[in-house]
mmCIF file of C-alpha atoms in Angstrom:
data_model
loop_
_atom_site.group_PDB
_atom_site.id
_atom_site.type_symbol
_atom_site.label_atom_id
_atom_site.label_comp_id
_atom_site.label_asym_id
_atom_site.label_seq_id
_atom_site.Cartn_x
_atom_site.Cartn_y
_atom_site.Cartn_z
ATOM 1 C CA MET E 7 89.760 117.126 101.095
ATOM 2 C CA LEU E 8 92.782 114.860 101.563
ATOM 3 C CA ASP E 9 94.691 115.541 104.754
ATOM 4 C CA ARG E 10 98.265 116.513 103.958
ATOM 5 C CA MET E 11 99.663 113.713 106.099
ATOM 6 C CA ASP E 12 97.354 110.981 104.838
ATOM 7 C CA GLY E 13 97.709 109.057 101.587
ATOM 8 C CA ALA E 14 94.184 107.622 101.670
ATOM 9 C CA VAL E 15 92.132 107.948 98.498
ATOM 10 C CA PRO E 16 89.510 110.749 98.635
ATOM 11 C CA HIS E 17 86.017 109.305 98.350
ATOM 12 C CA GLU E 18 85.253 111.237 95.167
ATOM 13 C CA VAL E 19 87.977 109.418 93.196
ATOM 14 C CA LEU E 20 87.802 106.078 95.020
ATOM 15 C CA PRO E 21 85.919 104.268 92.196
ATOM 16 C CA ALA E 22 88.575 105.361 89.696
ATOM 17 C CA ALA E 23 91.412 104.385 92.034
ATOM 18 C CA GLU E 24 89.880 100.953 92.654
ATOM 19 C CA LYS E 25 89.554 100.334 88.934
ATOM 20 C CA VAL E 26 93.049 101.526 88.070
ATOM 21 C CA PHE E 27 94.989 99.939 90.950
ATOM 22 C CA GLY E 28 92.794 96.938 91.771
ATOM 23 C CA ASP E 29 94.226 94.879 94.603
ATOM 24 C CA ARG E 30 97.343 97.066 94.562
ATOM 25 C CA LEU E 31 95.385 100.023 95.955
ATOM 26 C CA PRO E 32 96.667 99.639 99.555
ATOM 27 C CA LEU E 33 100.229 99.732 98.201
ATOM 28 C CA ALA E 34 99.358 102.814 96.157
ATOM 29 C CA GLU E 35 98.025 104.507 99.291
ATOM 30 C CA ARG E 36 101.321 103.755 101.043
ATOM 31 C CA PHE E 37 103.241 105.426 98.237
ATOM 32 C CA ALA E 38 100.858 108.394 98.269
ATOM 33 C CA GLN E 39 101.520 108.751 101.984
ATOM 34 C CA LEU E 40 105.271 108.804 101.343
ATOM 35 C CA LEU E 41 104.751 111.550 98.764
ATOM 36 C CA VAL E 42 102.677 113.797 101.031
ATOM 37 C CA THR E 43 105.021 113.320 104.009
ATOM 38 C CA ASP E 44 108.662 112.654 103.094
ATOM 39 C CA GLY E 45 108.110 113.924 99.563
ATOM 40 C CA VAL E 46 106.956 117.306 100.828
ATOM 41 C CA VAL E 47 109.607 117.544 103.560
ATOM 42 C CA ARG E 48 112.366 116.814 101.012
ATOM 43 C CA GLY E 49 111.004 119.301 98.508
ATOM 44 C CA LEU E 50 110.004 116.706 95.888
ATOM 45 C CA ILE E 51 106.309 117.555 96.091
ATOM 46 C CA GLY E 52 105.022 121.076 96.707
ATOM 47 C CA PRO E 53 102.867 121.503 99.823
ATOM 48 C CA ARG E 54 99.973 122.680 97.666
ATOM 49 C CA GLU E 55 100.137 119.445 95.668
ATOM 50 C CA ALA E 56 99.609 117.209 98.706
ATOM 51 C CA PRO E 57 95.812 117.652 98.927
ATOM 52 C CA ARG E 58 95.442 116.689 95.263
ATOM 53 C CA ILE E 59 98.047 113.937 95.120
ATOM 54 C CA TRP E 60 95.519 111.406 93.848
ATOM 55 C CA GLU E 61 93.693 113.482 91.251
ATOM 56 C CA ARG E 62 96.724 115.278 89.843
ATOM 57 C CA HIS E 63 99.488 112.730 90.258
ATOM 58 C CA MET E 64 98.669 109.137 91.264
ATOM 59 C CA LEU E 65 95.771 108.542 88.873
ATOM 60 C CA ASN E 66 97.189 110.795 86.176
ATOM 61 C CA CYS E 67 100.291 108.598 86.043
ATOM 62 C CA ALA E 68 98.750 105.185 86.672
ATOM 63 C CA VAL E 69 96.458 105.274 83.634
ATOM 64 C CA LEU E 70 99.558 105.412 81.440
ATOM 65 C CA GLY E 71 99.656 101.669 82.029
ATOM 66 C CA GLU E 72 96.881 101.311 79.448
ATOM 67 C CA LEU E 73 99.543 101.821 76.761
ATOM 68 C CA ILE E 74 102.124 99.402 78.182
ATOM 69 C CA GLN E 75 102.156 95.716 77.304
ATOM 70 C CA SER E 76 102.512 92.917 79.845
ATOM 71 C CA ASP E 77 105.978 92.160 81.252
ATOM 72 C CA ALA E 78 107.491 95.181 79.536
ATOM 73 C CA THR E 79 110.784 96.781 80.484
ATOM 74 C CA VAL E 80 110.257 100.446 81.326
ATOM 75 C CA VAL E 81 112.824 103.208 81.799
ATOM 76 C CA ASP E 82 111.454 106.339 83.484
ATOM 77 C CA VAL E 83 113.595 109.369 82.654
ATOM 78 C CA GLY E 84 113.794 112.249 85.109
ATOM 79 C CA SER E 85 111.790 110.316 87.693
ATOM 80 C CA GLY E 86 111.848 113.021 90.353
ATOM 81 C CA ALA E 87 109.437 111.826 93.034
ATOM 82 C CA GLY E 88 108.618 108.710 91.011
ATOM 83 C CA LEU E 89 106.043 110.147 88.633
ATOM 84 C CA PRO E 90 105.157 108.226 86.576
ATOM 85 C CA GLY E 91 107.698 105.418 87.081
ATOM 86 C CA MET E 92 107.033 104.502 90.707
ATOM 87 C CA VAL E 93 103.280 104.730 90.212
ATOM 88 C CA LEU E 94 103.495 102.349 87.250
ATOM 89 C CA ALA E 95 105.620 99.942 89.302
ATOM 90 C CA VAL E 96 103.005 99.998 92.047
ATOM 91 C CA ALA E 97 100.046 99.560 89.704
ATOM 92 C CA ARG E 98 101.697 96.989 87.419
ATOM 93 C CA PRO E 99 103.739 94.328 89.255
ATOM 94 C CA ASP E 100 104.477 92.635 85.915
ATOM 95 C CA LEU E 101 106.630 95.543 84.722
ATOM 96 C CA PHE E 102 110.406 95.786 85.077
ATOM 97 C CA VAL E 103 110.972 99.469 85.881
ATOM 98 C CA THR E 104 114.206 101.465 85.991
ATOM 99 C CA LEU E 105 113.973 104.941 87.515
ATOM 100 C CA VAL E 106 116.620 107.291 86.094
ATOM 101 C CA GLU E 107 117.193 110.465 88.099
ATOM 102 C CA PRO E 108 120.372 112.578 88.440
ATOM 103 C CA LEU E 109 119.745 114.320 91.786
ATOM 104 C CA ALA E 110 120.938 112.572 94.947
ATOM 105 C CA ARG E 111 118.100 113.694 97.214
ATOM 106 C CA ARG E 112 115.561 112.352 94.741
ATOM 107 C CA THR E 113 117.296 109.026 94.193
ATOM 108 C CA ALA E 114 117.586 108.615 97.967
ATOM 109 C CA PHE E 115 113.823 109.046 98.293
ATOM 110 C CA LEU E 116 113.140 106.682 95.400
ATOM 111 C CA THR E 117 115.478 104.009 96.762
ATOM 112 C CA GLU E 118 113.859 104.186 100.190
ATOM 113 C CA ALA E 119 110.383 104.035 98.650
ATOM 114 C CA VAL E 120 111.254 101.012 96.494
ATOM 115 C CA THR E 121 112.499 99.189 99.597
ATOM 116 C CA ALA E 122 109.568 100.239 101.774
ATOM 117 C CA LEU E 123 107.039 99.081 99.173
ATOM 118 C CA GLY E 124 108.860 95.859 98.328
ATOM 119 C CA LEU E 125 109.084 96.582 94.596
ATOM 120 C CA GLU E 126 111.491 93.838 93.616
ATOM 121 C CA ARG E 127 111.336 94.560 89.885
ATOM 122 C CA THR E 128 112.151 98.257 90.277
ATOM 123 C CA THR E 129 115.682 99.700 90.132
ATOM 124 C CA VAL E 130 116.908 103.237 90.829
ATOM 125 C CA VAL E 131 119.802 104.642 88.784
ATOM 126 C CA ARG E 132 121.398 107.970 89.638
ATOM 127 C CA ALA E 133 122.399 109.392 86.264
ATOM 128 C CA ARG E 134 121.343 111.629 83.437
ATOM 129 C CA ALA E 135 119.581 109.935 80.572
ATOM 130 C CA GLU E 136 122.466 110.393 78.143
ATOM 131 C CA GLU E 137 124.842 108.761 80.632
ATOM 132 C CA CYS E 138 122.736 105.596 80.511
ATOM 133 C CA VAL E 139 123.049 105.030 76.766
ATOM 134 C CA GLY E 140 124.936 101.782 76.209
ATOM 135 C CA LYS E 141 124.821 100.979 79.932
ATOM 136 C CA LEU E 142 121.147 100.109 80.340
ATOM 137 C CA PRO E 143 119.462 97.443 78.199
ATOM 138 C CA LEU E 144 117.234 99.023 75.576
ATOM 139 C CA ALA E 145 113.701 99.306 76.938
ATOM 140 C CA ASP E 146 110.333 98.399 75.498
ATOM 141 C CA VAL E 147 108.970 101.685 76.828
ATOM 142 C CA VAL E 148 110.596 104.916 78.009
ATOM 143 C CA THR E 149 108.422 107.293 80.018
ATOM 144 C CA ALA E 150 108.798 110.923 81.052
ATOM 145 C CA ARG E 151 106.600 113.520 82.673
ATOM 146 C CA ALA E 152 107.127 117.291 82.618
ATOM 147 C CA VAL E 153 110.808 116.904 81.772
ATOM 148 C CA ALA E 154 111.467 118.982 78.632
ATOM 149 C CA PRO E 155 110.109 120.013 75.215
ATOM 150 C CA LEU E 156 109.513 117.062 72.919
ATOM 151 C CA ASP E 157 112.586 117.539 70.717
ATOM 152 C CA ARG E 158 115.048 117.493 73.614
ATOM 153 C CA LEU E 159 113.105 114.779 75.386
ATOM 154 C CA ALA E 160 113.225 112.506 72.356
ATOM 155 C CA GLY E 161 116.943 113.150 72.008
ATOM 156 C CA TRP E 162 117.484 111.832 75.527
ATOM 157 C CA CYS E 163 114.909 109.038 75.527
ATOM 158 C CA LEU E 164 114.934 107.407 72.095
ATOM 159 C CA PRO E 165 118.539 106.147 72.453
ATOM 160 C CA LEU E 166 117.321 104.227 75.519
ATOM 161 C CA THR E 167 114.418 102.705 73.572
ATOM 162 C CA ALA E 168 114.544 99.448 71.635
ATOM 163 C CA ILE E 169 113.790 99.546 67.920
ATOM 164 C CA GLY E 170 110.026 99.174 67.760
ATOM 165 C CA GLY E 171 109.756 100.415 71.335
ATOM 166 C CA ARG E 172 108.033 103.596 72.383
ATOM 167 C CA LEU E 173 108.578 106.857 74.175
ATOM 168 C CA LEU E 174 105.464 107.778 76.184
ATOM 169 C CA ALA E 175 105.664 111.426 77.196
ATOM 170 C CA LEU E 176 102.994 112.811 79.508
ATOM 171 C CA LYS E 177 102.047 116.206 78.141
ATOM 172 C CA GLY E 178 99.295 118.751 78.547
ATOM 173 C CA SER E 179 97.367 120.823 76.059
ATOM 174 C CA SER E 180 100.575 121.598 74.167
ATOM 175 C CA ALA E 181 100.928 118.020 72.886
ATOM 176 C CA ALA E 182 99.657 118.516 69.338
ATOM 177 C CA ALA E 183 101.542 121.784 68.945
ATOM 178 C CA GLU E 184 104.779 120.179 70.116
ATOM 179 C CA ILE E 185 104.361 117.349 67.637
ATOM 180 C CA ALA E 186 103.845 119.821 64.795
ATOM 181 C CA GLU E 187 106.804 121.940 65.869
ATOM 182 C CA HIS E 188 109.271 119.114 66.378
ATOM 183 C CA ALA E 189 108.198 116.523 63.773
ATOM 184 C CA GLU E 190 111.304 117.056 61.636
ATOM 185 C CA VAL E 191 113.657 116.685 64.602
ATOM 186 C CA LEU E 192 111.873 113.519 65.733
ATOM 187 C CA SER E 193 112.257 112.007 62.276
ATOM 188 C CA ARG E 194 115.996 112.739 62.302
ATOM 189 C CA LEU E 195 116.189 110.960 65.659
ATOM 190 C CA GLY E 196 114.770 107.783 64.125
ATOM 191 C CA ALA E 197 111.170 108.211 65.224
ATOM 192 C CA GLY E 198 108.014 107.386 63.342
ATOM 193 C CA THR E 199 105.067 109.746 63.165
ATOM 194 C CA PRO E 200 104.131 110.726 66.755
ATOM 195 C CA SER E 201 100.545 110.475 67.945
ATOM 196 C CA VAL E 202 98.508 111.907 70.808
ATOM 197 C CA ARG E 203 96.824 109.351 73.031
ATOM 198 C CA LEU E 204 94.319 109.925 75.831
ATOM 199 C CA CYS E 205 94.571 107.572 78.797
ATOM 200 C CA GLY E 206 91.974 107.015 81.489
ATOM 201 C CA ASP E 207 89.121 108.649 79.586
ATOM 202 C CA ALA E 208 86.763 105.956 80.920
ATOM 203 C CA VAL E 209 87.591 106.652 84.575
ATOM 204 C CA LEU E 210 89.033 110.162 84.899
ATOM 205 C CA ALA E 211 87.257 113.496 84.570
ATOM 206 C CA GLU E 212 90.386 114.787 82.811
ATOM 207 C CA PRO E 213 92.174 112.056 80.828
ATOM 208 C CA THR E 214 95.953 112.012 80.722
ATOM 209 C CA THR E 215 97.413 113.338 77.472
ATOM 210 C CA VAL E 216 100.334 111.283 76.182
ATOM 211 C CA VAL E 217 102.564 111.742 73.154
ATOM 212 C CA GLU E 218 103.506 108.320 71.799
ATOM 213 C CA VAL E 219 106.686 108.125 69.724
ATOM 214 C CA VAL E 220 107.841 104.842 68.195
ATOM 215 C CA ARG E 221 111.556 104.394 67.602
ATOM 216 C CA GLU E 222 111.636 102.975 64.083
ATOM 217 C CA ARG E 223 115.336 103.027 63.296
ATOM 218 C CA GLU E 224 118.748 103.599 64.791
ATOM 219 C CA VAL E 225 120.638 106.775 63.966
ATOM 220 C CA ALA E 226 124.175 107.891 64.708
ATOM 221 C CA GLN E 227 124.356 109.695 68.038
ATOM 222 C CA ARG E 228 126.018 113.090 68.122
ATOM 223 C CA ARG E 229 127.598 114.532 71.225
ATOM 224 C CA LYS E 230 125.690 117.508 72.588
ATOM 225 C CA GLY E 231 126.796 120.264 74.881
ATOM 226 C CA LYS E 232 123.500 120.518 76.720
ATOM 227 C CA ARG E 233 122.863 118.114 79.525
ATOM 228 C CA GLY E 234 119.724 116.078 79.927
ATOM 229 C CA ARG E 235 117.738 114.486 82.702
#
């Protein structure tokens, strides 16, 4: 089992980690170490998550890169501890990643991690997603993990997405049900028909479930009372 203070890859998932991260694996281990030390101390990662940081978090997020084209601009909404945005930046040095997070203690951690890991194409923005509309360039891809139900998530993320770009939302077993429940709302937001994609099925025992939503058209934005991420 992974020691709580050590970001090294457990031997049982080492082949998967080597395939996913390639020569960036040492950098990924450095980020994992930050998560299981500073991340736990600052309350960004639960102590019980530290022993499974690779299986449940690092690899789960990194395989999302299968769906992202080369040299893409990525906005990660509600980044928290950097999942999946920081992991993608580590695994894919070609990506231009913006981490959007409203809480100061989280953005402080992310900023320190970006500096420590030398991620020159990664930027941290302290803001809610809706505050970034019109301020950030529209992204090729917007990512989010465990942020909100799909209807609210799309309302925050699609306005940050270029026409033809995609929202990639990491979801669990509820993915298909959420699509069915919120299809009408997604259409009103300018989205095409959402699809469920499985990432990492060739390397992970449990592939990552992703809802892919293409922004097909621009729609008028209405002001909402509820705040986003």
